[in-house]
PDB file as gemmi writes it, atoms N, CA and C in Angstrom:
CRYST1    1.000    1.000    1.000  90.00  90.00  90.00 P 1                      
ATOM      1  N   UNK A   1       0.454   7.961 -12.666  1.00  0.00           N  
ATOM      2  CA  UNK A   1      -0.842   7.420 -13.035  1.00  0.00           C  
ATOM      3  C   UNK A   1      -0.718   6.551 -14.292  1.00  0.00           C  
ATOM      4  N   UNK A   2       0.356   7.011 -15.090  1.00  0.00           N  
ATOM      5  CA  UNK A   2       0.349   6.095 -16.560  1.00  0.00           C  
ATOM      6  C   UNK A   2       1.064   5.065 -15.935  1.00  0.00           C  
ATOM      7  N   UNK A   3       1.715   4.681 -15.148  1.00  0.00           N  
ATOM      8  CA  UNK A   3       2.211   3.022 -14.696  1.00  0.00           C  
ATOM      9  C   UNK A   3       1.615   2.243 -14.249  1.00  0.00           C  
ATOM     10  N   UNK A   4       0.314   3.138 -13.449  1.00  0.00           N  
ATOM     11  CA  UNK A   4      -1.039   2.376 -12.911  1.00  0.00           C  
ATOM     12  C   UNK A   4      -1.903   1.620 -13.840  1.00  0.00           C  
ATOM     13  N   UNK A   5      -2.085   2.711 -14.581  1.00  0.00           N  
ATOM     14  CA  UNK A   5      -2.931   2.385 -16.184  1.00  0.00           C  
ATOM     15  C   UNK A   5      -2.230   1.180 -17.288  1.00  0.00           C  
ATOM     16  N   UNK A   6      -1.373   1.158 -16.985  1.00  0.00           N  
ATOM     17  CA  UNK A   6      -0.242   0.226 -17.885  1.00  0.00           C  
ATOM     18  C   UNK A   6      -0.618  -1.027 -17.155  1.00  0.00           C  
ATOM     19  N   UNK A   7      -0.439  -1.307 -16.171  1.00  0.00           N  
ATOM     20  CA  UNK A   7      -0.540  -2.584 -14.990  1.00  0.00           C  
ATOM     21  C   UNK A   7      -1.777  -2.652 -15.126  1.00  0.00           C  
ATOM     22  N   UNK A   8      -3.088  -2.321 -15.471  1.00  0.00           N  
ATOM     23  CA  UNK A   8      -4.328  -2.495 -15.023  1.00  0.00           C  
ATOM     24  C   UNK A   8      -4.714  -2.932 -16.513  1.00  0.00           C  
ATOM     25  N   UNK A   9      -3.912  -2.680 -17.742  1.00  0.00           N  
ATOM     26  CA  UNK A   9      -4.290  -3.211 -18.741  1.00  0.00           C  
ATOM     27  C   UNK A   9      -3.238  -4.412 -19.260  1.00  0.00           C  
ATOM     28  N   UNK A  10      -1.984  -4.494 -18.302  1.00  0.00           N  
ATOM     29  CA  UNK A  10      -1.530  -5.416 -18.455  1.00  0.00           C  
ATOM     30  C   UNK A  10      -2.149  -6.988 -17.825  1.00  0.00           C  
ATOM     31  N   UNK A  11      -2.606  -6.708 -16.624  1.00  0.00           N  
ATOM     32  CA  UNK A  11      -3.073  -7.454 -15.659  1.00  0.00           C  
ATOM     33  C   UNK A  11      -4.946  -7.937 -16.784  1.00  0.00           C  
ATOM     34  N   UNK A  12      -5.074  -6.862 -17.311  1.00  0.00           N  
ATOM     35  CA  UNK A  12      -6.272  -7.361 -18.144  1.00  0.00           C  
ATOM     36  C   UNK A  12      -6.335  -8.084 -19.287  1.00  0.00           C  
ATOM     37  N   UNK A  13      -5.233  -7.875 -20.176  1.00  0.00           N  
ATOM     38  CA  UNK A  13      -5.206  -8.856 -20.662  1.00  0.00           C  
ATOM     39  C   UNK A  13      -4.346 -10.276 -20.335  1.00  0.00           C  
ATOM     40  N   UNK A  14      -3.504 -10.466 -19.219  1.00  0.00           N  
ATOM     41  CA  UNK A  14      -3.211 -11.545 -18.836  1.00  0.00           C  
ATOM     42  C   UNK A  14      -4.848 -12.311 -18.235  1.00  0.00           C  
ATOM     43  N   UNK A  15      -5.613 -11.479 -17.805  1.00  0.00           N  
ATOM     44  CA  UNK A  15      -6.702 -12.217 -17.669  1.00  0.00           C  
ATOM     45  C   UNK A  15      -7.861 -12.580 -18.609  1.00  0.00           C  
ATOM     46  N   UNK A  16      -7.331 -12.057 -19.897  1.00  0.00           N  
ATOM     47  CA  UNK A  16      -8.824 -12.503 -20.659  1.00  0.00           C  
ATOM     48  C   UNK A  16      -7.735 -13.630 -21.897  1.00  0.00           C  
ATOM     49  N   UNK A  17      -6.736 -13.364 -21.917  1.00  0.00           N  
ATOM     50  CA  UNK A  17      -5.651 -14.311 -22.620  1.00  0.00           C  
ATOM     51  C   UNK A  17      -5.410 -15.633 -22.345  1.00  0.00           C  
ATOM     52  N   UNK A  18      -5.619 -15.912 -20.653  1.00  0.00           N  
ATOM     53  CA  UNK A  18      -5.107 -16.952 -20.161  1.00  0.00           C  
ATOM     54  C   UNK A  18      -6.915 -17.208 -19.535  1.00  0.00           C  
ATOM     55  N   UNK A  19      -8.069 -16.723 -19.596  1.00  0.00           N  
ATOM     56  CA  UNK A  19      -9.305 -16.732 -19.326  1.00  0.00           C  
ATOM     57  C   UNK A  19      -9.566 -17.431 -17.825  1.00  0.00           C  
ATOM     58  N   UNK A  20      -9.003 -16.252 -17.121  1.00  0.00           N  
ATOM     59  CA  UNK A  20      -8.854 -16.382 -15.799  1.00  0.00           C  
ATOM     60  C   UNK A  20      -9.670 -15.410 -15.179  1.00  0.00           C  
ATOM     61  N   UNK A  21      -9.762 -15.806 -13.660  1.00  0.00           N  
ATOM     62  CA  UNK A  21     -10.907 -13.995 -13.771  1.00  0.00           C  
ATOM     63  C   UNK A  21     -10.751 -13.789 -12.660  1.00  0.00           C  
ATOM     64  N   UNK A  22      -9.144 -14.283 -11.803  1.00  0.00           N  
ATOM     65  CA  UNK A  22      -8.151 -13.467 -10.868  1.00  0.00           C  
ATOM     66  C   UNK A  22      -6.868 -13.346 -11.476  1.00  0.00           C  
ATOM     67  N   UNK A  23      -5.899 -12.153 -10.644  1.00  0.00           N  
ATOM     68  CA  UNK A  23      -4.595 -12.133 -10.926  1.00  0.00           C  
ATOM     69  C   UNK A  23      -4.143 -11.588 -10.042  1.00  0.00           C  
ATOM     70  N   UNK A  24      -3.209 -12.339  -9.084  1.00  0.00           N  
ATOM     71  CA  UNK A  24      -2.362 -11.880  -8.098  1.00  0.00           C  
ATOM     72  C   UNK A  24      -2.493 -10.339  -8.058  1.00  0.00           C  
ATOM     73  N   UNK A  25      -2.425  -9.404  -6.628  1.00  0.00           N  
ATOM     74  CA  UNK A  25      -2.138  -8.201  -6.885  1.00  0.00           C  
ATOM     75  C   UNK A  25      -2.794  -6.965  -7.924  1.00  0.00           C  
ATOM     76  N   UNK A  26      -3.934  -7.683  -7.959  1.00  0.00           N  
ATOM     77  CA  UNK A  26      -4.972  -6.714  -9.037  1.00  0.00           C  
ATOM     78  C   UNK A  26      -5.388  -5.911  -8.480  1.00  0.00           C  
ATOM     79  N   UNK A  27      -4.753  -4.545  -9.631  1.00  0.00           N  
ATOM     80  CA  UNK A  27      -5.445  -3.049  -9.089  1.00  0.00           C  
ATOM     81  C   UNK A  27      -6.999  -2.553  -9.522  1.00  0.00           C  
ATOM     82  N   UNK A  28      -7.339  -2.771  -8.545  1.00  0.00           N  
ATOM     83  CA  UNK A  28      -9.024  -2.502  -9.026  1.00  0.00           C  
ATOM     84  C   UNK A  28      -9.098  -1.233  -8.319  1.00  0.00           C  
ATOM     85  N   UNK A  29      -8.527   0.074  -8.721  1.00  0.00           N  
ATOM     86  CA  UNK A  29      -8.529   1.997  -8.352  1.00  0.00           C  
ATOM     87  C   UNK A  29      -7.530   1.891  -8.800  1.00  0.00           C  
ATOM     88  N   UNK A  30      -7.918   2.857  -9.785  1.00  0.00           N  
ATOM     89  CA  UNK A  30      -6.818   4.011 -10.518  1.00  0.00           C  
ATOM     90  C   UNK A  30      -6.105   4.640  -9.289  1.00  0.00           C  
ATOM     91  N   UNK A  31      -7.099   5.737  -8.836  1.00  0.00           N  
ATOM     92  CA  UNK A  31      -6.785   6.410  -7.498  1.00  0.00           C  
ATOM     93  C   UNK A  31      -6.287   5.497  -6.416  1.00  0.00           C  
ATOM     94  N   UNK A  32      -6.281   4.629  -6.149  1.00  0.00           N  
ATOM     95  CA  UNK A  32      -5.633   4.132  -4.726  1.00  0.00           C  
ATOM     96  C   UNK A  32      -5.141   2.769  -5.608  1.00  0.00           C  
ATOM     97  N   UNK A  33      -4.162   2.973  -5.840  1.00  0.00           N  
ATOM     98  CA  UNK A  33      -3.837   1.591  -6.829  1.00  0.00           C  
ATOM     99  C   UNK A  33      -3.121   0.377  -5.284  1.00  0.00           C  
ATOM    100  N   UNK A  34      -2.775   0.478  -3.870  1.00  0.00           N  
ATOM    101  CA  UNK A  34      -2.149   0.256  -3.222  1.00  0.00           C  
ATOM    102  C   UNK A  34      -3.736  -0.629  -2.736  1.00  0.00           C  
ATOM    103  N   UNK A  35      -5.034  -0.336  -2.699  1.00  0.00           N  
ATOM    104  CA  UNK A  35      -5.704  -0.764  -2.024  1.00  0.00           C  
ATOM    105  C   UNK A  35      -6.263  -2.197  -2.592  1.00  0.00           C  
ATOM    106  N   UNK A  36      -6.976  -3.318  -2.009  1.00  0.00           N  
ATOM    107  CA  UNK A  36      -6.793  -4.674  -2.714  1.00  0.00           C  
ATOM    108  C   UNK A  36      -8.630  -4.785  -2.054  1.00  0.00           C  
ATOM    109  N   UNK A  37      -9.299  -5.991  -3.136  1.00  0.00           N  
ATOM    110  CA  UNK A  37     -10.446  -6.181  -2.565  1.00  0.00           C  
ATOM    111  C   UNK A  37     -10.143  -7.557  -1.592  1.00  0.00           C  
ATOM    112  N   UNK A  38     -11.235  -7.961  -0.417  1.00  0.00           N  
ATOM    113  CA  UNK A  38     -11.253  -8.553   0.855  1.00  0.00           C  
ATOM    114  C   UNK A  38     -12.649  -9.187   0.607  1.00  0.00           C  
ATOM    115  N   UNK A  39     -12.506 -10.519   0.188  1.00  0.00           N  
ATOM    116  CA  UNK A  39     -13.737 -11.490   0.025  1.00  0.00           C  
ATOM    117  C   UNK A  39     -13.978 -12.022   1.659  1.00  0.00           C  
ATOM    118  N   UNK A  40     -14.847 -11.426   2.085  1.00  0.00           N  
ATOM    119  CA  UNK A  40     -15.232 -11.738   3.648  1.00  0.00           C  
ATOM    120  C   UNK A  40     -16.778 -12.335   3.347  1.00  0.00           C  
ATOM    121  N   UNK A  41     -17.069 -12.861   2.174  1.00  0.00           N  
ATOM    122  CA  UNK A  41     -18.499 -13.597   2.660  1.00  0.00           C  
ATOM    123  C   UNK A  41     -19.947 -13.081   3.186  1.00  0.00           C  
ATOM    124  N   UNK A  42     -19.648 -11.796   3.678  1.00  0.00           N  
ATOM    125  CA  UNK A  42     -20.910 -11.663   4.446  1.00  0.00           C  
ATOM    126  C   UNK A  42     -21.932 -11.097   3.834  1.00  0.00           C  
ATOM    127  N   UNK A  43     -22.771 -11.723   4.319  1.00  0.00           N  
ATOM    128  CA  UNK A  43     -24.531 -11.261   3.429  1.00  0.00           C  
ATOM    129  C   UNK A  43     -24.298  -9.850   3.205  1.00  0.00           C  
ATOM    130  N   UNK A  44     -24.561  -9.382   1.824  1.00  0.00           N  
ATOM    131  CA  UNK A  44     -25.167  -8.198   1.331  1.00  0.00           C  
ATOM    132  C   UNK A  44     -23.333  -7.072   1.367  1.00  0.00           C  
ATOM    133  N   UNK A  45     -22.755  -8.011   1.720  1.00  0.00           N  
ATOM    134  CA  UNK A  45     -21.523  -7.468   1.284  1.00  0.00           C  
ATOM    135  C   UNK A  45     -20.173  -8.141   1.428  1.00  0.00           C  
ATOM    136  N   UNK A  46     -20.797  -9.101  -0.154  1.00  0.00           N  
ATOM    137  CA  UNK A  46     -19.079  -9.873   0.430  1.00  0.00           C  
ATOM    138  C   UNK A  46     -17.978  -9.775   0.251  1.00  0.00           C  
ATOM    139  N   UNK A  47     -17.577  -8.814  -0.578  1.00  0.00           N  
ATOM    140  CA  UNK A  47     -16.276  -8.219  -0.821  1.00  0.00           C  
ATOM    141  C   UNK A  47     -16.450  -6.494  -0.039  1.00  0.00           C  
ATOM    142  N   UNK A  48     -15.278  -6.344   0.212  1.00  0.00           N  
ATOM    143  CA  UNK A  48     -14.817  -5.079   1.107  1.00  0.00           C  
ATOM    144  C   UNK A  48     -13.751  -4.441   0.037  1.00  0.00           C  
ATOM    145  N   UNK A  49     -13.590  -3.116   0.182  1.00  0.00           N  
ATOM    146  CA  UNK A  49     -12.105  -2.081  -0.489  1.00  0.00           C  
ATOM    147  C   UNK A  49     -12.029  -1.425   0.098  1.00  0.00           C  
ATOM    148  N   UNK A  50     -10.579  -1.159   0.122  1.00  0.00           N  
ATOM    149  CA  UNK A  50     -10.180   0.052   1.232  1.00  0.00           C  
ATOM    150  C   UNK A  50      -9.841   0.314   2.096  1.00  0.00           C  
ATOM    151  N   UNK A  51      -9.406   1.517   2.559  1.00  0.00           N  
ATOM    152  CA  UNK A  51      -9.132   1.807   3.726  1.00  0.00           C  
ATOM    153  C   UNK A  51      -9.947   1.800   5.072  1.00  0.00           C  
ATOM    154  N   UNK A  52      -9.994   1.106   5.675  1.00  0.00           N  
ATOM    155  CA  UNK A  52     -10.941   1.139   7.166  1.00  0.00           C  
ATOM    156  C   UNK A  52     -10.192   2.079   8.171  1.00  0.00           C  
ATOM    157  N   UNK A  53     -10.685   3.010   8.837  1.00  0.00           N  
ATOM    158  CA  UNK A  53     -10.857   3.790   9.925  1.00  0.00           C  
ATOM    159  C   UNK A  53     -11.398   3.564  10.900  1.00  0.00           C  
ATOM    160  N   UNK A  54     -10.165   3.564  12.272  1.00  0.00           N  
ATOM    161  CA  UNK A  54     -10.560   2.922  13.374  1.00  0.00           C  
ATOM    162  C   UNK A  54     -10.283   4.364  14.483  1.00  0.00           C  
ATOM    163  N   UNK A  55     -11.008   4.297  15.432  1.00  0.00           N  
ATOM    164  CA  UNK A  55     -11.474   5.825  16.422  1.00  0.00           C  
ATOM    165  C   UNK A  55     -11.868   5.444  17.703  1.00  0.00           C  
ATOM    166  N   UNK A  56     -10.812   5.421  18.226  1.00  0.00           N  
ATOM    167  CA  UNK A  56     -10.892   5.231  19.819  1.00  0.00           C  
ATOM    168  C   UNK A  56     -10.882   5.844  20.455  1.00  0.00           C  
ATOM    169  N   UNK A  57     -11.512   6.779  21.756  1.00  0.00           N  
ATOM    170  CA  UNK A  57     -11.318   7.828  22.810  1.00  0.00           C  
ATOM    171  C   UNK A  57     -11.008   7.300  24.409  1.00  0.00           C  
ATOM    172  N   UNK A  58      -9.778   7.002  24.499  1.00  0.00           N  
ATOM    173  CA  UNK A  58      -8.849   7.001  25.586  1.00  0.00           C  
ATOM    174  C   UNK A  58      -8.705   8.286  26.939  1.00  0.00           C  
ATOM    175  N   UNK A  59      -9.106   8.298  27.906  1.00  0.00           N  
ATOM    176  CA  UNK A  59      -8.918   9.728  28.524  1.00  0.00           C  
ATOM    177  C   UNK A  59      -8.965  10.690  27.832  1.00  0.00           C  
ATOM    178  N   UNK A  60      -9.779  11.396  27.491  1.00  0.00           N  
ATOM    179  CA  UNK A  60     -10.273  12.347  26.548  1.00  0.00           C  
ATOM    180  C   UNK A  60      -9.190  12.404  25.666  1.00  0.00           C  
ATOM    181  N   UNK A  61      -8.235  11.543  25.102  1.00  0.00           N  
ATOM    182  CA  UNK A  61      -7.672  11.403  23.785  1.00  0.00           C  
ATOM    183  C   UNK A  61      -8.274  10.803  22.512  1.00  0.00           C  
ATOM    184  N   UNK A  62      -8.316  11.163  21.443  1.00  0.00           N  
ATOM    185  CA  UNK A  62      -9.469  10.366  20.250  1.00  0.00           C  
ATOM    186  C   UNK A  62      -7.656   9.821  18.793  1.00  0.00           C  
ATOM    187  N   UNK A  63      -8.040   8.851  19.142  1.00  0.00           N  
ATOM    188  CA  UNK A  63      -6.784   8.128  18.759  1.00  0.00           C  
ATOM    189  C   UNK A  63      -7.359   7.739  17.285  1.00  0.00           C  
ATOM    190  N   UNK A  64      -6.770   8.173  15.992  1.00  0.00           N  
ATOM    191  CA  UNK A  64      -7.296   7.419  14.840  1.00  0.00           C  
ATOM    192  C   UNK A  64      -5.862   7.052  14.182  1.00  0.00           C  
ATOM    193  N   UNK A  65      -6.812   5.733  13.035  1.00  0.00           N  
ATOM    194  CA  UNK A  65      -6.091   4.776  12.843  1.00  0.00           C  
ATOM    195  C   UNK A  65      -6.662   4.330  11.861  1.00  0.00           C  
ATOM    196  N   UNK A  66      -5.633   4.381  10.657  1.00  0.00           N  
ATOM    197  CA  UNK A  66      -6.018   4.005   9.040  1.00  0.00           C  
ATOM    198  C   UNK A  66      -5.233   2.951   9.102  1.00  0.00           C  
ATOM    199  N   UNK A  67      -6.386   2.076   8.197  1.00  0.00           N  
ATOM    200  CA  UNK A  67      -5.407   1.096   7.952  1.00  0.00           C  
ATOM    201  C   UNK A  67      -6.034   0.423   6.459  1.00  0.00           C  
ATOM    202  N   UNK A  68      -5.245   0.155   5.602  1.00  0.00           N  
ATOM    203  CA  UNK A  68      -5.318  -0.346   4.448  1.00  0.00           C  
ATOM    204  C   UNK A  68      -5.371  -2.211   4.706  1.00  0.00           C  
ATOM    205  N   UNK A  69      -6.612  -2.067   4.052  1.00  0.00           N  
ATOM    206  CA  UNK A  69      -6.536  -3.674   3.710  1.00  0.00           C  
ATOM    207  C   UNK A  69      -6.043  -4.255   3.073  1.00  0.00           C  
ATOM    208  N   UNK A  70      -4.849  -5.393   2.596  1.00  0.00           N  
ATOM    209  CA  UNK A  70      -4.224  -5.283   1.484  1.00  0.00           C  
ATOM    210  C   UNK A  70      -4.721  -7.260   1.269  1.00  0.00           C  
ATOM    211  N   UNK A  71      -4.925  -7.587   0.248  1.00  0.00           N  
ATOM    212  CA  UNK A  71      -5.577  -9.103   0.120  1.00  0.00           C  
ATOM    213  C   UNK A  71      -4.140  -9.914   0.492  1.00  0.00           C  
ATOM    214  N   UNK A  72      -4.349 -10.548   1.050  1.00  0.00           N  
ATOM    215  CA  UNK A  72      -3.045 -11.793   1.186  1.00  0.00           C  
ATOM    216  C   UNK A  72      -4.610 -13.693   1.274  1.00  0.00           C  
ATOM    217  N   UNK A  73      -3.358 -14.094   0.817  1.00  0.00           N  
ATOM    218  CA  UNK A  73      -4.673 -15.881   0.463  1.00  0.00           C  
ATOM    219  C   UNK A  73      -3.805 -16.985   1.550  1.00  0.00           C  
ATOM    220  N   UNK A  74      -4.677 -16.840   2.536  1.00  0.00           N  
ATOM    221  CA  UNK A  74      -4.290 -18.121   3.902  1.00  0.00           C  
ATOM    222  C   UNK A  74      -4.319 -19.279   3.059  1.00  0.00           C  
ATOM    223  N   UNK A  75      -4.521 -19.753   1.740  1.00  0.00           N  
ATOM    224  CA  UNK A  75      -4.256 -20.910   1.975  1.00  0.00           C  
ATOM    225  C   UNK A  75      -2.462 -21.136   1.462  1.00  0.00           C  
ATOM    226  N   UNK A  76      -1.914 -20.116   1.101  1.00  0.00           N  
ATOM    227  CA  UNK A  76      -0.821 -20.254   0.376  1.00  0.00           C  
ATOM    228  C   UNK A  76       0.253 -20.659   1.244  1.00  0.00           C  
TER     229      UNK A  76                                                      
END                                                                             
């Protein structure tokens, strides 16, 4: 947890130093430092975090499926 905390205040002041107000790979959760926010635009919620949970029932099988969103930038 203290390497998380280290990166989240390193990453903070590279952003108020260089007065930027992204930084590649920014941990926004202590607790889930792996998870990234997802600017999807949509009314009344345009950023997303987290893990999404997906639940399918196949022949009475119930199939689940985590999956972490992690930010990647299409225009790069």
């Amino acid at each position: 947890m203290l390497l998380v905390i280290e990166e989240v205040s390193r990453q903070q002041r590279e952003m108020w130093s260089e007065k930027k107000t992204r930084v590649d790979q920014r941990i926004v959760s202590l607790s889930q430092p792996h998870v990234r926010p997802i600017v999807r635009g949509k009314a009344g919620k345009p950023t997303e975090f987290g893990a999404k949970l997906s639940v399918s029932c196949v022949d009475n099988y119930v199939f689940l499926v985590l999956r972490y969103l992690v930010w990647f930038d299409r225009g790069a």
